[in-house]
Amino acid sequence: MGFRKFHRWIVASLLLVLLIPFTGQQAKAANNITMVLDGKQLVSDIPPYIMPKVNVTMVPIRVISEGLGAAVAWKQSAKTADISGGGHTITLTSGKKTALVDGASVALDASVQLRGGRVLVPLRFVGEQLGLQVDWDQVARTITLTSSAYIPTEPPAEGGGSSSSQLRGAWISTVYNLDWPTTSSYGKIEQQKQEYSALLDKLQAMGLNAVFVQVRTAGDALYPSDLVPWSKVLTGTQGKDPGYDPLQYMIEETHKRGMQFHAWFNPFRANLDTTTSKLAANHVAVQHPDWVVSVNNQLIINPGIPDARQHIIDVVMEVVSKYDIDGVHLDDYFYPSSGTFNDDAAFEAYNTQGLSKADWRRDNINQFVQQLGQSIHASKPAVQFGISPFGVWRNQSTDPTGSDTKAGVTAYDSMSADVRTWVKQHWIDYVAPQIYWSMSFKNAQYDKLVDWWAQEVQGTGVDLYIGHAPYKLGTAEAGWQSAQEIINQLQYNTKYDAVKGSIFYSAKDLIKNPLGIVQALTAYYQQ
């Protein structure tokens, strides 16, 4: 029996014994506590209990059935339980605040207890030392246990924690081969197809119904284009034909599952470094070096040049006209938020209205967004056009109509992204702000930002999707120590009819299941 299975039977043993009554004057019952194991609720007449003063949840453990291939041997004289299975041994001794895990001493939150002839252990120890995630939701009074081996295989039922009409999406990053395809699949058609299909299956099993796939990372394409070269993420070499049409395959596989496919473009990034020697001959930095500005060790297409903006519109429209996509999606890379962007020559040549440079830059992006939206809707009115801006438009300290935040970067001032105008003018169909902070992050608090964005789209006809940050789960930043943070955010969204769904960044950060987010999302969407 492998170590993961060993984890599973450990949990089973801990939970099966909940059916056996126990007594103890020093323990108080934790009434109305729900326990969930790998997405399934466990029903027991005997609940866990919480030790007073130390506030540690305790559960009993006993010998489990021989059919599971593991055993617990209790030595009365030493008051020690030896748990063995799969080549691993855990030793717990009454009165000691340490345990032995494969011979190594591990501290316990509280001593092993003997109550009514049963051995009782701290539940948190199970999660931290035996590979299980243990999450406590104070509001719902729920203990959620998840094993690292558990990933649901069946799509959830419609409805539940989020309406079936809500968009539930994930960003699939192709830049740097972050989410798909893997570098080991370079030039391997079948492997790339299998990787994408497996990724879709896992996302759909969590309850997601849409993907936002990056089809343009840096002046390139994940499809055969007459305007830009093949992306290097497919073969390792820019301009090299991978031997099939990845975009067509991805769209077909996505639609086969009843999911939406949104083509995600990074509009202005030309190259991830300043080296041009490895770029294909038809790359924009080679053909139009006068359109490109070097900043932060990257090459950026200058939004101040009308012909450069039109080139990007033409690139997007090539996909709109040729493919059955559900949406066109832009990320928040407009003008760079840091570094010196040398566009003095373009400012002098094209600033015909006498604007300040800051206003001129915002006007350039406004023109681009307006013209792209008009082109998309004129060609295919059913295709949705949306943008995912940085989560803070402006701080109240700068603009009284901004959000109650203290962000060091803002969309309007740092990226020249006048999102308010795009929304009020209905140049876009949806806005998906990247609210990548927790409920307890005071400088940019999640709930305050949702409040602000919900008010911003009110009465405009523009849908609001919220961008969430599962990639922060398990990091030291405030609020990300439990997967419940994401669930609390989803629950908060239901306060507003304006919030039409959620998008998670990114696919890999869901699949690797930090802090049990897979099970948490699955359970939420199945409610």
mmCIF file of N, CA, C and O in Angstrom, residues 1-13 38 64 67-70 84-86 88 130-132 147-150:
data_model
loop_
_atom_site.group_PDB
_atom_site.id
_atom_site.type_symbol
_atom_site.label_atom_id
_atom_site.label_comp_id
_atom_site.label_asym_id
_atom_site.label_seq_id
_atom_site.Cartn_x
_atom_site.Cartn_y
_atom_site.Cartn_z
ATOM 1 N N MET A 1 0.858 -1.199 0.000
ATOM 2 C CA MET A 1 0.000 0.000 0.000
ATOM 3 C C MET A 1 0.887 1.239 0.000
ATOM 4 O O MET A 1 1.772 1.375 0.835
ATOM 5 N N GLY A 2 0.696 2.156 -0.981
ATOM 6 C CA GLY A 2 1.512 3.351 -1.100
ATOM 7 C C GLY A 2 1.264 4.335 0.018
ATOM 8 O O GLY A 2 0.303 4.233 0.784
ATOM 9 N N PHE A 3 2.144 5.359 0.112
ATOM 10 C CA PHE A 3 2.045 6.341 1.190
ATOM 11 C C PHE A 3 0.750 7.131 1.112
ATOM 12 O O PHE A 3 0.127 7.445 2.127
ATOM 13 N N ARG A 4 0.301 7.440 -0.114
ATOM 14 C CA ARG A 4 -0.960 8.183 -0.234
ATOM 15 C C ARG A 4 -2.131 7.360 0.280
ATOM 16 O O ARG A 4 -3.024 7.863 0.962
ATOM 17 N N LYS A 5 -2.126 6.055 -0.078
ATOM 18 C CA LYS A 5 -3.196 5.198 0.430
ATOM 19 C C LYS A 5 -3.113 5.113 1.950
ATOM 20 O O LYS A 5 -4.122 5.043 2.645
ATOM 21 N N PHE A 6 -1.878 5.104 2.430
ATOM 22 C CA PHE A 6 -1.686 5.072 3.875
ATOM 23 C C PHE A 6 -2.335 6.290 4.516
ATOM 24 O O PHE A 6 -3.011 6.196 5.538
ATOM 25 N N HIS A 7 -2.151 7.455 3.894
ATOM 26 C CA HIS A 7 -2.817 8.662 4.395
ATOM 27 C C HIS A 7 -4.325 8.455 4.451
ATOM 28 O O HIS A 7 -4.995 8.849 5.410
ATOM 29 N N ARG A 8 -4.866 7.858 3.393
ATOM 30 C CA ARG A 8 -6.308 7.693 3.293
ATOM 31 C C ARG A 8 -6.836 6.788 4.419
ATOM 32 O O ARG A 8 -7.853 7.067 5.027
ATOM 33 N N TRP A 9 -6.113 5.654 4.675
ATOM 34 C CA TRP A 9 -6.650 4.784 5.719
ATOM 35 C C TRP A 9 -6.467 5.394 7.098
ATOM 36 O O TRP A 9 -7.246 5.125 8.020
ATOM 37 N N ILE A 10 -5.438 6.243 7.245
ATOM 38 C CA ILE A 10 -5.288 6.949 8.518
ATOM 39 C C ILE A 10 -6.534 7.807 8.764
ATOM 40 O O ILE A 10 -7.120 7.820 9.848
ATOM 41 N N VAL A 11 -6.948 8.540 7.712
ATOM 42 C CA VAL A 11 -8.139 9.377 7.864
ATOM 43 C C VAL A 11 -9.355 8.521 8.164
ATOM 44 O O VAL A 11 -10.174 8.832 9.028
ATOM 45 N N ALA A 12 -9.467 7.397 7.417
ATOM 46 C CA ALA A 12 -10.614 6.520 7.629
ATOM 47 C C ALA A 12 -10.661 6.035 9.068
ATOM 48 O O ALA A 12 -11.721 5.999 9.697
ATOM 49 N N SER A 13 -9.481 5.660 9.598
ATOM 50 C CA SER A 13 -9.464 5.167 10.969
ATOM 51 C C SER A 13 -9.857 6.238 11.951
ATOM 52 O O SER A 13 -10.558 5.995 12.930
ATOM 53 N N ASP A 38 -12.544 14.466 1.437
ATOM 54 C CA ASP A 38 -12.428 14.372 -0.020
ATOM 55 C C ASP A 38 -13.742 14.702 -0.719
ATOM 56 O O ASP A 38 -14.214 13.976 -1.609
ATOM 57 N N ILE A 64 -8.487 -0.414 12.579
ATOM 58 C CA ILE A 64 -9.419 -0.439 11.454
ATOM 59 C C ILE A 64 -9.469 -1.841 10.865
ATOM 60 O O ILE A 64 -8.699 -2.719 11.240
ATOM 61 N N GLY A 67 -9.121 -5.503 6.182
ATOM 62 C CA GLY A 67 -9.214 -5.398 4.731
ATOM 63 C C GLY A 67 -8.499 -4.200 4.145
ATOM 64 O O GLY A 67 -8.168 -4.192 2.961
ATOM 65 N N LEU A 68 -8.246 -3.170 4.991
ATOM 66 C CA LEU A 68 -7.535 -1.996 4.505
ATOM 67 C C LEU A 68 -6.026 -2.167 4.561
ATOM 68 O O LEU A 68 -5.283 -1.291 4.114
ATOM 69 N N GLY A 69 -5.574 -3.304 5.131
ATOM 70 C CA GLY A 69 -4.150 -3.603 5.110
ATOM 71 C C GLY A 69 -3.304 -2.801 6.063
ATOM 72 O O GLY A 69 -2.098 -2.656 5.847
ATOM 73 N N ALA A 70 -3.920 -2.259 7.124
ATOM 74 C CA ALA A 70 -3.153 -1.497 8.096
ATOM 75 C C ALA A 70 -3.688 -1.811 9.485
ATOM 76 O O ALA A 70 -4.790 -2.319 9.650
ATOM 77 N N SER A 84 0.911 1.167 11.748
ATOM 78 C CA SER A 84 1.810 0.704 10.696
ATOM 79 C C SER A 84 1.047 0.390 9.428
ATOM 80 O O SER A 84 -0.093 -0.074 9.464
ATOM 81 N N GLY A 85 1.714 0.647 8.294
ATOM 82 C CA GLY A 85 1.123 0.366 6.998
ATOM 83 C C GLY A 85 1.950 0.988 5.905
ATOM 84 O O GLY A 85 2.502 2.081 6.061
ATOM 85 N N GLY A 86 2.064 0.274 4.790
ATOM 86 C CA GLY A 86 2.793 0.810 3.659
ATOM 87 C C GLY A 86 4.244 1.106 3.954
ATOM 88 O O GLY A 86 4.871 1.954 3.319
ATOM 89 N N HIS A 88 5.416 2.434 6.669
ATOM 90 C CA HIS A 88 5.553 3.610 7.517
ATOM 91 C C HIS A 88 4.992 3.318 8.904
ATOM 92 O O HIS A 88 4.084 2.520 9.070
ATOM 93 N N LEU A 130 0.729 13.938 8.024
ATOM 94 C CA LEU A 130 0.416 12.775 7.198
ATOM 95 C C LEU A 130 -0.098 13.145 5.818
ATOM 96 O O LEU A 130 -0.690 12.323 5.134
ATOM 97 N N GLY A 131 0.120 14.413 5.403
ATOM 98 C CA GLY A 131 -0.180 14.791 4.026
ATOM 99 C C GLY A 131 -1.600 15.180 3.753
ATOM 100 O O GLY A 131 -1.994 15.314 2.593
ATOM 101 N N LEU A 132 -2.402 15.371 4.797
ATOM 102 C CA LEU A 132 -3.786 15.786 4.603
ATOM 103 C C LEU A 132 -3.926 17.273 4.888
ATOM 104 O O LEU A 132 -3.267 17.811 5.773
ATOM 105 N N SER A 147 -7.181 14.697 0.931
ATOM 106 C CA SER A 147 -5.925 14.009 0.675
ATOM 107 C C SER A 147 -5.331 14.511 -0.626
ATOM 108 O O SER A 147 -6.048 14.901 -1.547
ATOM 109 N N SER A 148 -4.016 14.540 -0.705
ATOM 110 C CA SER A 148 -3.350 15.050 -1.905
ATOM 111 C C SER A 148 -3.629 14.191 -3.120
ATOM 112 O O SER A 148 -3.510 14.652 -4.258
ATOM 113 N N ALA A 149 -4.017 12.938 -2.902
ATOM 114 C CA ALA A 149 -4.275 12.035 -4.024
ATOM 115 C C ALA A 149 -5.654 12.235 -4.629
ATOM 116 O O ALA A 149 -5.935 11.761 -5.719
ATOM 117 N N TYR A 150 -6.508 12.954 -3.916
ATOM 118 C CA TYR A 150 -7.900 13.041 -4.368
ATOM 119 C C TYR A 150 -8.091 14.175 -5.358
ATOM 120 O O TYR A 150 -7.815 15.331 -5.063
#
